[in-house]
Tab-separated table of C-alpha atoms in Angstrom:
chain	number	residue	atom	x	y	z
L	1	MET	CA	-13.416	95.817	-34.752
L	2	THR	CA	-10.467	93.893	-36.143
L	3	THR	CA	-11.037	90.204	-36.860
L	4	HIS	CA	-8.126	87.855	-36.274
L	5	THR	CA	-8.018	84.595	-38.207
L	6	THR	CA	-6.548	81.215	-37.397
L	7	THR	CA	-7.395	77.581	-38.037
L	8	PRO	CA	-11.028	77.200	-36.880
L	9	LEU	CA	-10.315	73.878	-35.127
L	10	ALA	CA	-7.143	75.013	-33.388
L	11	ARG	CA	-6.998	73.560	-29.890
L	12	LEU	CA	-4.527	72.269	-27.364
L	13	SER	CA	-3.896	68.576	-27.049
L	14	ASP	CA	-5.414	66.676	-24.132
L	15	ALA	CA	-1.923	66.357	-22.659
L	16	ALA	CA	-1.789	70.137	-22.212
L	17	VAL	CA	-5.119	70.339	-20.371
L	18	ILE	CA	-5.123	70.165	-16.566
L	19	PRO	CA	-8.821	70.054	-15.568
L	20	LEU	CA	-9.939	71.925	-12.463
L	21	ARG	CA	-12.594	69.874	-10.728
L	22	THR	CA	-14.274	72.932	-9.236
L	23	LEU	CA	-13.883	76.629	-8.498
L	24	ASP	CA	-15.607	76.246	-5.122
L	25	PRO	CA	-13.236	77.880	-2.598
L	26	VAL	CA	-14.207	75.495	0.226
L	27	ALA	CA	-13.853	72.276	-1.790
L	28	ALA	CA	-11.006	69.813	-1.354
L	29	LEU	CA	-7.763	70.985	-2.923
L	30	ASP	CA	-6.233	67.775	-4.231
L	31	ASP	CA	-6.948	68.656	-7.878
L	32	LEU	CA	-4.420	71.501	-7.480
L	33	GLU	CA	-1.478	69.299	-6.529
L	34	TRP	CA	0.007	69.762	-9.999
L	35	LEU	CA	0.873	73.257	-8.800
L	36	ASP	CA	3.508	71.903	-6.420
L	37	GLU	CA	6.062	71.389	-9.186
L	38	ALA	CA	4.985	74.504	-11.071
L	39	ILE	CA	5.447	76.786	-8.050
L	40	GLY	CA	8.938	75.611	-7.197
L	41	ASP	CA	10.817	78.376	-5.379
L	42	ALA	CA	8.564	81.209	-6.549
L	43	ARG	CA	8.288	84.039	-4.028
L	44	VAL	CA	5.456	85.786	-5.867
L	45	VAL	CA	2.597	83.935	-7.539
L	46	ALA	CA	0.545	86.425	-9.551
L	47	ILE	CA	-3.021	85.551	-10.534
L	48	GLY	CA	-4.600	87.602	-13.300
L	49	GLU	CA	-8.116	88.261	-14.542
L	50	SER	CA	-9.527	89.448	-17.862
L	51	ALA	CA	-12.019	91.838	-16.239
L	52	HIS	CA	-12.895	92.982	-12.746
L	53	TYR	CA	-15.834	91.876	-10.568
L	54	ASN	CA	-16.472	88.420	-12.044
L	55	ARG	CA	-17.711	85.748	-9.639
L	56	GLU	CA	-15.432	83.087	-11.097
L	57	SER	CA	-12.280	85.208	-10.805
L	58	TYR	CA	-12.928	85.867	-7.119
L	59	ALA	CA	-13.530	82.153	-6.538
L	60	LEU	CA	-10.390	81.096	-8.413
L	61	ARG	CA	-8.193	83.481	-6.443
L	62	HIS	CA	-9.754	82.413	-3.165
L	63	ARG	CA	-9.143	78.757	-3.937
L	64	LEU	CA	-5.566	79.327	-5.088
L	65	LEU	CA	-4.823	81.425	-1.997
L	66	ARG	CA	-6.080	78.600	0.205
L	67	TYR	CA	-3.799	76.142	-1.568
L	68	LEU	CA	-0.742	78.362	-1.546
L	69	THR	CA	-1.264	79.233	2.111
L	70	GLU	CA	-2.097	75.773	3.430
L	71	ARG	CA	0.331	73.766	1.303
L	72	HIS	CA	3.195	76.199	0.674
L	73	GLY	CA	3.190	78.707	3.519
L	74	PHE	CA	2.466	81.868	1.534
L	75	GLY	CA	1.969	84.648	4.064
L	76	ALA	CA	0.360	87.579	2.262
L	77	TYR	CA	-2.405	88.340	-0.202
L	78	ALA	CA	-1.651	91.495	-2.211
L	79	MET	CA	-4.512	92.806	-4.322
L	80	GLU	CA	-5.189	95.506	-6.916
L	81	THR	CA	-6.886	97.875	-4.475
L	82	GLY	CA	-5.803	100.942	-2.516
L	83	PHE	CA	-2.707	100.510	-0.345
L	84	THR	CA	-3.640	102.958	2.402
L	85	GLU	CA	-7.269	101.848	2.563
L	86	GLY	CA	-6.113	98.225	2.675
L	87	TRP	CA	-4.688	98.701	6.170
L	88	ARG	CA	-8.268	98.485	7.433
L	89	ALA	CA	-8.891	95.141	5.741
L	90	ASP	CA	-5.562	93.825	7.031
L	91	ALA	CA	-6.433	94.801	10.603
L	92	TRP	CA	-9.777	92.984	10.298
L	93	VAL	CA	-8.437	89.688	8.935
L	94	ARG	CA	-5.769	89.612	11.672
L	95	SER	CA	-8.180	90.362	14.532
L	96	ASP	CA	-10.765	88.407	16.504
L	97	ASP	CA	-12.362	91.372	18.268
L	98	ASP	CA	-15.733	92.960	17.587
L	99	GLY	CA	-14.363	96.086	15.927
L	100	ASP	CA	-15.285	97.053	12.395
L	101	ARG	CA	-18.033	94.955	10.905
L	102	LEU	CA	-17.258	93.115	7.687
L	103	GLY	CA	-19.538	95.337	5.593
L	104	GLU	CA	-17.678	98.428	6.759
L	105	VAL	CA	-14.360	96.773	5.928
L	106	MET	CA	-15.521	95.728	2.474
L	107	ALA	CA	-16.765	99.234	1.687
L	108	GLY	CA	-13.907	101.198	3.255
L	109	GLY	CA	-10.961	98.818	3.233
L	110	LEU	CA	-11.005	98.141	-0.509
L	111	THR	CA	-11.269	100.674	-3.322
L	112	SER	CA	-12.668	100.940	-6.850
L	113	LEU	CA	-15.673	98.732	-6.005
L	114	MET	CA	-13.346	95.749	-5.421
L	115	GLY	CA	-14.823	94.990	-1.994
L	116	LEU	CA	-18.546	95.315	-2.681
L	117	TRP	CA	-19.123	91.706	-3.697
L	118	ARG	CA	-20.233	88.733	-1.637
L	119	GLN	CA	-17.390	86.601	-3.039
L	120	MET	CA	-14.811	89.084	-1.723
L	121	GLY	CA	-16.461	89.062	1.685
L	122	THR	CA	-16.237	85.274	1.752
L	123	HIS	CA	-12.565	85.576	0.877
L	124	LEU	CA	-11.889	87.967	3.778
L	125	GLU	CA	-13.884	85.787	6.180
L	126	TRP	CA	-11.735	82.802	5.272
L	127	MET	CA	-8.557	84.789	5.915
L	128	ARG	CA	-9.841	85.820	9.349
L	129	ARG	CA	-10.817	82.244	10.278
L	130	HIS	CA	-7.474	80.957	9.056
L	131	ASN	CA	-5.582	83.573	11.036
L	132	ALA	CA	-7.500	82.766	14.229
L	133	SER	CA	-5.806	79.367	14.458
L	134	ALA	CA	-2.771	79.609	12.170
L	135	GLU	CA	0.751	79.770	13.522
L	136	HIS	CA	1.639	82.148	10.700
L	137	PRO	CA	-1.238	84.511	9.802
L	138	VAL	CA	-1.901	85.740	6.280
L	139	GLY	CA	-1.772	89.505	5.800
L	140	PHE	CA	-3.925	91.497	3.405
L	141	TYR	CA	-2.333	94.273	1.337
L	142	GLY	CA	-3.592	96.740	-1.209
L	143	ILE	CA	-0.988	97.636	-3.827
L	144	ASP	CA	-2.720	100.360	-5.842
L	145	LEU	CA	-2.675	104.138	-5.467
L	146	GLY	CA	-6.051	104.304	-3.726
L	147	GLY	CA	-8.339	107.265	-3.329
L	148	GLN	CA	-10.273	105.613	-6.188
L	149	ASN	CA	-7.070	106.594	-8.079
L	150	ALA	CA	-8.226	110.203	-8.269
L	151	SER	CA	-7.754	111.730	-4.807
L	152	VAL	CA	-4.658	112.059	-2.619
L	153	ILE	CA	-6.752	112.601	0.526
L	154	PRO	CA	-6.667	109.032	1.968
L	155	ALA	CA	-2.886	108.731	1.565
L	156	LEU	CA	-2.269	112.318	2.695
L	157	ASP	CA	-4.440	111.922	5.795
L	158	ALA	CA	-2.539	108.770	6.745
L	159	VAL	CA	0.739	110.670	6.424
L	160	LEU	CA	-0.505	113.603	8.481
L	161	ALA	CA	-1.812	111.272	11.199
L	162	PHE	CA	1.577	109.575	11.358
L	163	LEU	CA	3.387	112.905	11.602
L	164	THR	CA	1.333	113.945	14.626
L	165	ARG	CA	2.957	111.021	16.462
L	166	ALA	CA	6.387	110.967	14.860
L	167	ASP	CA	6.952	114.733	14.638
L	168	PRO	CA	4.572	116.417	17.144
L	169	ASP	CA	6.255	119.813	16.911
L	170	PHE	CA	5.861	119.952	13.125
L	171	GLU	CA	2.833	121.692	11.633
L	172	ALA	CA	2.154	120.829	8.013
L	173	ASP	CA	0.991	123.703	5.851
L	174	PRO	CA	-2.834	123.472	5.972
L	175	ALA	CA	-2.957	124.719	2.383
L	176	ILE	CA	-1.735	121.274	1.244
L	177	ARG	CA	-4.779	119.438	2.514
L	178	GLU	CA	-7.075	122.309	1.580
L	179	ALA	CA	-5.982	122.041	-2.050
L	180	ALA	CA	-6.284	118.243	-2.015
L	181	SER	CA	-9.789	118.448	-0.532
L	182	ALA	CA	-10.997	120.403	-3.540
L	183	PHE	CA	-11.083	117.246	-5.665
L	184	SER	CA	-11.653	114.239	-3.407
L	185	ALA	CA	-13.186	111.090	-4.941
L	186	THR	CA	-15.319	108.835	-2.763
L	187	SER	CA	-15.998	106.251	-5.463
L	188	PRO	CA	-15.333	105.533	-9.163
L	189	PHE	CA	-18.726	107.032	-9.990
L	190	VAL	CA	-17.548	110.552	-9.102
L	191	VAL	CA	-14.088	110.293	-10.673
L	192	PRO	CA	-15.093	112.157	-13.888
L	193	ALA	CA	-16.372	115.072	-11.801
L	194	THR	CA	-13.274	114.903	-9.610
L	195	MET	CA	-10.979	115.161	-12.618
L	196	ALA	CA	-13.021	118.025	-14.046
L	197	THR	CA	-12.734	119.882	-10.747
L	198	TYR	CA	-8.977	119.379	-10.656
L	199	ALA	CA	-8.636	120.587	-14.253
L	200	GLN	CA	-10.325	123.863	-13.290
L	201	LEU	CA	-7.994	124.593	-10.361
L	202	PRO	CA	-5.630	127.541	-10.887
L	203	PRO	CA	-2.155	126.415	-11.992
L	204	GLU	CA	-0.619	127.964	-8.887
L	205	THR	CA	-2.864	125.791	-6.675
L	206	LYS	CA	-1.859	122.612	-8.510
L	207	ASN	CA	1.815	123.558	-8.344
L	208	ALA	CA	1.597	124.403	-4.647
L	209	LEU	CA	0.006	121.014	-3.929
L	210	THR	CA	2.729	119.175	-5.830
L	211	ALA	CA	5.440	121.171	-4.061
L	212	GLY	CA	3.782	120.642	-0.678
L	213	LEU	CA	3.609	116.860	-1.146
L	214	ALA	CA	7.251	116.796	-2.258
L	215	GLY	CA	8.224	118.739	0.853
L	216	LEU	CA	6.436	116.297	3.149
L	217	ALA	CA	8.101	113.371	1.391
L	218	ALA	CA	11.549	114.917	1.775
L	219	ARG	CA	10.930	115.558	5.467
L	220	MET	CA	9.833	111.969	6.084
L	221	LYS	CA	12.813	110.535	4.239
L	222	GLY	CA	15.341	112.765	5.964
L	223	ARG	CA	14.053	112.054	9.467
L	224	ARG	CA	13.678	108.290	9.110
L	225	LEU	CA	15.766	107.316	12.143
L	226	GLU	CA	14.036	109.804	14.439
L	227	TYR	CA	10.586	108.775	13.227
L	228	VAL	CA	11.288	105.061	13.646
L	229	ARG	CA	12.514	105.635	17.215
L	230	ARG	CA	9.354	107.568	18.092
L	231	THR	CA	6.976	105.092	16.461
L	232	THR	CA	7.873	101.742	14.887
L	233	ALA	CA	9.653	100.653	11.741
L	234	GLU	CA	6.393	99.190	10.414
L	235	ALA	CA	4.427	102.396	11.060
L	236	TYR	CA	7.131	104.452	9.371
L	237	GLU	CA	7.326	102.217	6.293
L	238	ARG	CA	3.550	102.233	5.885
L	239	ALA	CA	3.357	106.006	6.174
L	240	LEU	CA	6.274	106.499	3.799
L	241	ARG	CA	4.617	104.202	1.264
L	242	SER	CA	1.410	106.222	1.525
L	243	MET	CA	3.485	109.357	0.977
L	244	ARG	CA	4.971	107.853	-2.169
L	245	HIS	CA	1.519	106.883	-3.387
L	246	ALA	CA	0.280	110.438	-2.829
L	247	LEU	CA	3.153	111.795	-4.906
L	248	THR	CA	2.570	109.293	-7.703
L	249	LEU	CA	-1.174	109.852	-7.643
L	250	ASP	CA	-0.600	113.593	-7.956
L	251	SER	CA	1.404	112.924	-11.123
L	252	VAL	CA	-1.307	110.555	-12.373
L	253	ILE	CA	-4.026	113.164	-11.901
L	254	ARG	CA	-1.894	115.740	-13.709
L	255	GLY	CA	-1.330	113.282	-16.541
L	256	MET	CA	-4.985	112.288	-16.848
L	257	THR	CA	-6.209	115.871	-17.015
L	258	GLY	CA	-3.355	116.841	-19.322
L	259	GLY	CA	-3.899	113.998	-21.791
L	260	ASP	CA	-0.626	112.162	-21.083
L	261	HIS	CA	-2.191	108.750	-20.526
L	262	GLN	CA	0.983	106.843	-21.328
L	263	SER	CA	2.880	108.447	-18.451
L	264	VAL	CA	-0.076	107.700	-16.184
L	265	LEU	CA	0.212	103.988	-16.936
L	266	TYR	CA	3.991	103.959	-16.580
L	267	ASN	CA	3.937	105.830	-13.267
L	268	ARG	CA	1.110	103.833	-11.741
L	269	ASP	CA	2.574	100.430	-12.547
L	270	VAL	CA	6.103	101.137	-11.366
L	271	GLU	CA	4.656	102.376	-8.066
L	272	ILE	CA	2.566	99.271	-7.524
L	273	ALA	CA	5.588	97.123	-8.442
L	274	ASP	CA	7.638	98.959	-5.811
L	275	THR	CA	4.822	98.350	-3.336
L	276	VAL	CA	4.953	94.610	-4.009
L	277	GLU	CA	8.703	94.681	-3.465
L	278	GLY	CA	8.100	96.415	-0.137
L	279	ILE	CA	5.681	93.684	0.936
L	280	LEU	CA	8.327	91.091	0.087
L	281	ARG	CA	10.590	92.677	2.678
L	282	ARG	CA	8.045	91.550	5.282
L	283	HIS	CA	6.961	88.204	3.814
L	284	ASP	CA	8.928	85.428	2.154
L	285	ARG	CA	6.148	84.512	-0.279
L	286	ILE	CA	3.052	86.375	-1.442
L	287	VAL	CA	0.013	85.836	-3.650
L	288	LEU	CA	-0.585	88.772	-5.987
L	289	ALA	CA	-4.006	89.426	-7.560
L	290	ALA	CA	-4.421	91.963	-10.372
L	291	HIS	CA	-5.594	92.343	-13.964
L	292	ASN	CA	-3.704	90.381	-16.613
L	293	ALA	CA	-2.407	93.655	-18.045
L	294	HIS	CA	-0.661	94.441	-14.742
L	295	ILE	CA	0.915	91.052	-14.006
L	296	GLN	CA	2.126	89.998	-17.468
L	297	ARG	CA	5.815	89.988	-18.332
L	298	GLY	CA	5.342	91.643	-21.691
L	299	PRO	CA	4.352	95.220	-22.616
L	300	ALA	CA	0.752	96.166	-21.873
L	301	VAL	CA	-1.471	97.782	-24.493
L	302	LEU	CA	-4.709	99.694	-23.917
L	303	PRO	CA	-6.917	101.332	-26.568
L	304	GLY	CA	-5.288	104.406	-28.057
L	305	VAL	CA	-2.088	104.123	-26.009
L	306	ASN	CA	1.327	102.881	-27.087
L	307	PRO	CA	2.728	99.841	-25.226
L	308	VAL	CA	3.841	100.530	-21.663
L	309	THR	CA	5.828	98.645	-19.023
L	310	PRO	CA	3.457	96.960	-16.530
L	311	MET	CA	4.126	95.904	-12.963
L	312	GLY	CA	4.862	92.345	-14.062
L	313	MET	CA	7.849	93.358	-16.168
L	314	HIS	CA	9.373	95.179	-13.199
L	315	LEU	CA	8.816	92.192	-10.904
L	316	ALA	CA	10.198	89.757	-13.486
L	317	ASP	CA	13.301	91.913	-13.864
L	318	TRP	CA	13.803	91.925	-10.107
L	319	LEU	CA	12.754	88.382	-9.169
L	320	GLY	CA	13.559	86.351	-12.288
L	321	GLU	CA	12.307	82.777	-11.908
L	322	GLU	CA	10.965	83.590	-8.441
L	323	TYR	CA	8.062	85.391	-10.159
L	324	LEU	CA	5.341	82.969	-11.356
L	325	VAL	CA	2.574	84.396	-13.541
L	326	ILE	CA	-0.853	82.780	-13.877
L	327	GLY	CA	-2.858	84.543	-16.572
L	328	THR	CA	-6.529	83.869	-17.196
L	329	THR	CA	-8.739	83.687	-20.256
L	330	SER	CA	-12.510	83.600	-20.571
L	331	GLY	CA	-15.115	82.173	-22.899
L	332	THR	CA	-18.683	83.455	-22.717
L	333	GLY	CA	-20.913	85.104	-20.141
L	334	HIS	CA	-20.886	88.664	-18.802
L	335	MET	CA	-18.053	91.079	-18.128
L	336	LEU	CA	-17.620	94.627	-16.891
L	337	ASN	CA	-19.590	97.048	-19.083
L	338	SER	CA	-17.272	99.320	-21.066
L	339	ASP	CA	-20.155	101.687	-21.911
L	340	ALA	CA	-19.608	104.386	-19.289
L	341	ALA	CA	-23.145	105.777	-19.505
L	342	ALA	CA	-24.721	102.349	-19.164
L	343	PHE	CA	-22.368	101.486	-16.307
L	344	MET	CA	-23.308	104.654	-14.435
L	345	ALA	CA	-26.985	103.796	-14.976
L	346	GLY	CA	-26.556	100.471	-13.192
L	347	ALA	CA	-25.805	98.135	-16.107
L	348	LEU	CA	-22.519	97.103	-14.518
L	349	PHE	CA	-22.042	94.059	-16.743
L	350	ALA	CA	-22.603	93.435	-20.438
L	351	PRO	CA	-22.984	90.205	-22.440
L	352	MET	CA	-19.667	88.771	-23.546
L	353	PRO	CA	-19.669	87.063	-26.944
L	354	ALA	CA	-17.606	84.002	-27.726
L	355	PRO	CA	-13.923	84.870	-28.105
L	356	GLU	CA	-12.625	86.050	-31.454
L	357	PRO	CA	-10.822	83.564	-33.690
L	358	GLY	CA	-7.080	83.954	-33.420
L	359	SER	CA	-7.189	84.949	-29.765
L	360	LEU	CA	-5.677	83.127	-26.801
L	361	ASP	CA	-9.179	82.981	-25.326
L	362	ALA	CA	-10.506	81.210	-28.434
L	363	LEU	CA	-7.693	78.659	-28.375
L	364	MET	CA	-8.303	77.867	-24.725
L	365	HIS	CA	-12.089	77.833	-25.126
L	366	ALA	CA	-11.852	75.227	-27.897
L	367	SER	CA	-9.581	72.972	-25.850
L	368	HIS	CA	-11.813	71.856	-22.972
L	369	ASP	CA	-15.394	72.280	-21.790
L	370	GLY	CA	-14.767	73.078	-18.130
L	371	PRO	CA	-12.316	75.259	-16.225
L	372	PHE	CA	-8.750	74.107	-16.732
L	373	ALA	CA	-5.123	75.153	-16.573
L	374	THR	CA	-2.233	74.680	-18.942
L	375	ASP	CA	1.420	74.994	-17.987
L	376	LEU	CA	3.012	76.914	-20.843
L	377	ARG	CA	6.495	75.836	-19.792
L	378	ARG	CA	5.724	72.156	-20.354
L	379	LEU	CA	4.009	72.149	-23.738
L	380	SER	CA	4.777	69.914	-26.671
L	381	PRO	CA	6.164	71.683	-29.757
L	382	ALA	CA	2.752	71.447	-31.421
L	383	ASP	CA	0.930	72.926	-28.433
L	384	ALA	CA	3.547	75.642	-28.074
L	385	GLY	CA	3.026	76.485	-31.738
L	386	ALA	CA	-0.733	76.748	-31.223
L	387	VAL	CA	-0.230	79.147	-28.300
L	388	ARG	CA	2.299	81.158	-30.277
L	389	SER	CA	-0.206	81.583	-33.116
L	390	ALA	CA	-2.735	83.177	-30.723
L	391	THR	CA	-1.471	86.738	-30.877
L	392	VAL	CA	-4.204	88.652	-29.025
L	393	GLN	CA	-6.137	88.307	-25.774
L	394	ARG	CA	-9.444	89.625	-24.481
L	395	ALA	CA	-8.683	92.658	-22.319
L	396	GLY	CA	-12.027	93.132	-20.599
L	397	LEU	CA	-12.629	96.475	-22.311
L	398	GLY	CA	-15.573	95.829	-24.582
L	399	ALA	CA	-14.492	94.440	-27.949
L	400	PHE	CA	-10.827	95.356	-27.457
L	401	TYR	CA	-8.249	92.577	-27.760
L	402	ALA	CA	-4.710	93.369	-26.671
L	403	PRO	CA	-1.598	91.972	-28.387
L	404	VAL	CA	0.005	89.207	-26.367
L	405	ASN	CA	2.867	86.743	-26.601
L	406	ALA	CA	1.501	84.294	-24.060
L	407	LEU	CA	4.637	82.134	-23.915
L	408	ASP	CA	6.584	85.170	-22.705
L	409	ALA	CA	3.828	86.853	-20.699
L	410	TYR	CA	2.652	83.913	-18.579
L	411	ASP	CA	3.862	80.672	-17.036
L	412	ILE	CA	0.401	79.169	-16.596
L	413	VAL	CA	-2.962	80.086	-18.101
L	414	VAL	CA	-6.277	79.206	-16.447
L	415	HIS	CA	-9.368	79.244	-18.661
L	416	LEU	CA	-12.799	80.114	-17.267
L	417	PRO	CA	-15.310	78.931	-19.879
L	418	HIS	CA	-18.236	80.964	-18.557
L	419	VAL	CA	-17.978	84.032	-16.334
L	420	THR	CA	-20.707	85.964	-14.569
L	421	GLY	CA	-21.045	89.147	-12.575
L	422	ALA	CA	-20.245	88.798	-8.888
L	423	ASP	CA	-23.014	89.164	-6.313
L	424	PRO	CA	-23.339	92.584	-4.645
L	425	ASP	CA	-23.106	92.441	-0.868
L	426	GLU	CA	-25.994	94.357	0.668
L	427	THR	CA	-24.187	95.001	3.937
L	428	ALA	CA	-21.173	96.466	2.152
L	429	LEU	CA	-23.415	98.598	-0.069
L	430	ALA	CA	-25.204	99.965	2.998
L	431	CYS	CA	-21.818	101.252	4.213
L	432	SER	CA	-20.921	102.808	0.850
L	433	PRO	CA	-21.242	106.446	-0.325
L	434	GLN	CA	-24.636	107.594	-1.529
L	435	GLU	CA	-23.674	107.636	-5.215
L	436	VAL	CA	-22.628	103.973	-5.005
L	437	ARG	CA	-25.905	102.976	-3.389
L	438	GLU	CA	-27.770	104.909	-6.065
L	439	VAL	CA	-26.083	103.156	-8.998
L	440	PHE	CA	-26.388	99.716	-7.438
L	441	SER	CA	-30.080	100.317	-6.729
L	442	HIS	CA	-30.581	100.095	-10.514
L	443	TYR	CA	-28.412	97.008	-10.929
L	444	LYS	CA	-30.193	93.846	-12.006
L	445	PRO	CA	-27.914	90.759	-11.940
L	446	GLN	CA	-28.004	88.620	-15.055
């Protein structure tokens, strides 16, 4: 592990610290009024996190969404979870009927374990209550590739279901779905086995799947006007986006099993950036929630991989000053366990030591005892120099710290001094695949 050195007492001045009175999502919002000037004309406000599944990150996003919705009219919440699966969560938060129960929505409408936590359920419940009386409802959107990022089946099935309505005389080659079914992933816990299964498929099967998906995509694009007339523009755009995600996910799976991890990261992030742009064609302003590495304006670095272009760089290039980036840092507590074996055995979180000297997290942690924000665009020269000297940031991957130029990457940074694992939701777990229930049965919250 590399140790980074800086002045031990380095801290921001009191003038740079904007205390947050609470992270409680239902508390009064007046301590966030400083955001009014910071937001300005931003169309996308992105909120990052250092690691997934922390209670405090869910609460912060919930509270900021409330403020941005109630005070500034933001109309969509776009989250790092599967796009196609997210339709189910969107339908639930917009409805007042007795359809899907919340636990089913949390388990099936969000991917990669993102929905299995009580804090996320509270978030969705607030959106549904808000929408029941709001003149302008807030939509929920997934932006990621879905299928636990290892199976094209959810996106492909959505496309095929759409085609039965839009193109009833067309019969898709059943071999496409048959090949895709050979390596479906119902949760992150079976992704390693899914990838191993794909790697063992004959090359001609893999090539036929790729060609079949490309053929479906070409058909959908070429018949846009006919399909829109037979369905709706919204249904067509959703299905076409799922088709694009299936194509990208196919390339991601090829890259992962072939060792080309850099292309995987490039391809995934440009697709989720394009998805955000698509959401902006339906909403004037959206709240975007994803890992810091996705939302930042600068190159993203993961262990063993050269820098790549994340979603945030694409959005910044497109939106300019209309893209506002709120990064987060953390102090102590527990974060997602990077030990795969321990994670699979139910130790989902691991102790998080105090941040390394020289890191952005260490600078923020030394500056104030409670949660706080700092607006990087309004710093004194001395404070800007202190931020500039913090050249790495905790990445939520064990002891790994990623290079960062915070003044370029973020507009605002929120520091969470102590983070903890979120609370599993028993109802959502009961609706989850067996392997998820098995792992969580061994989980003991800290």
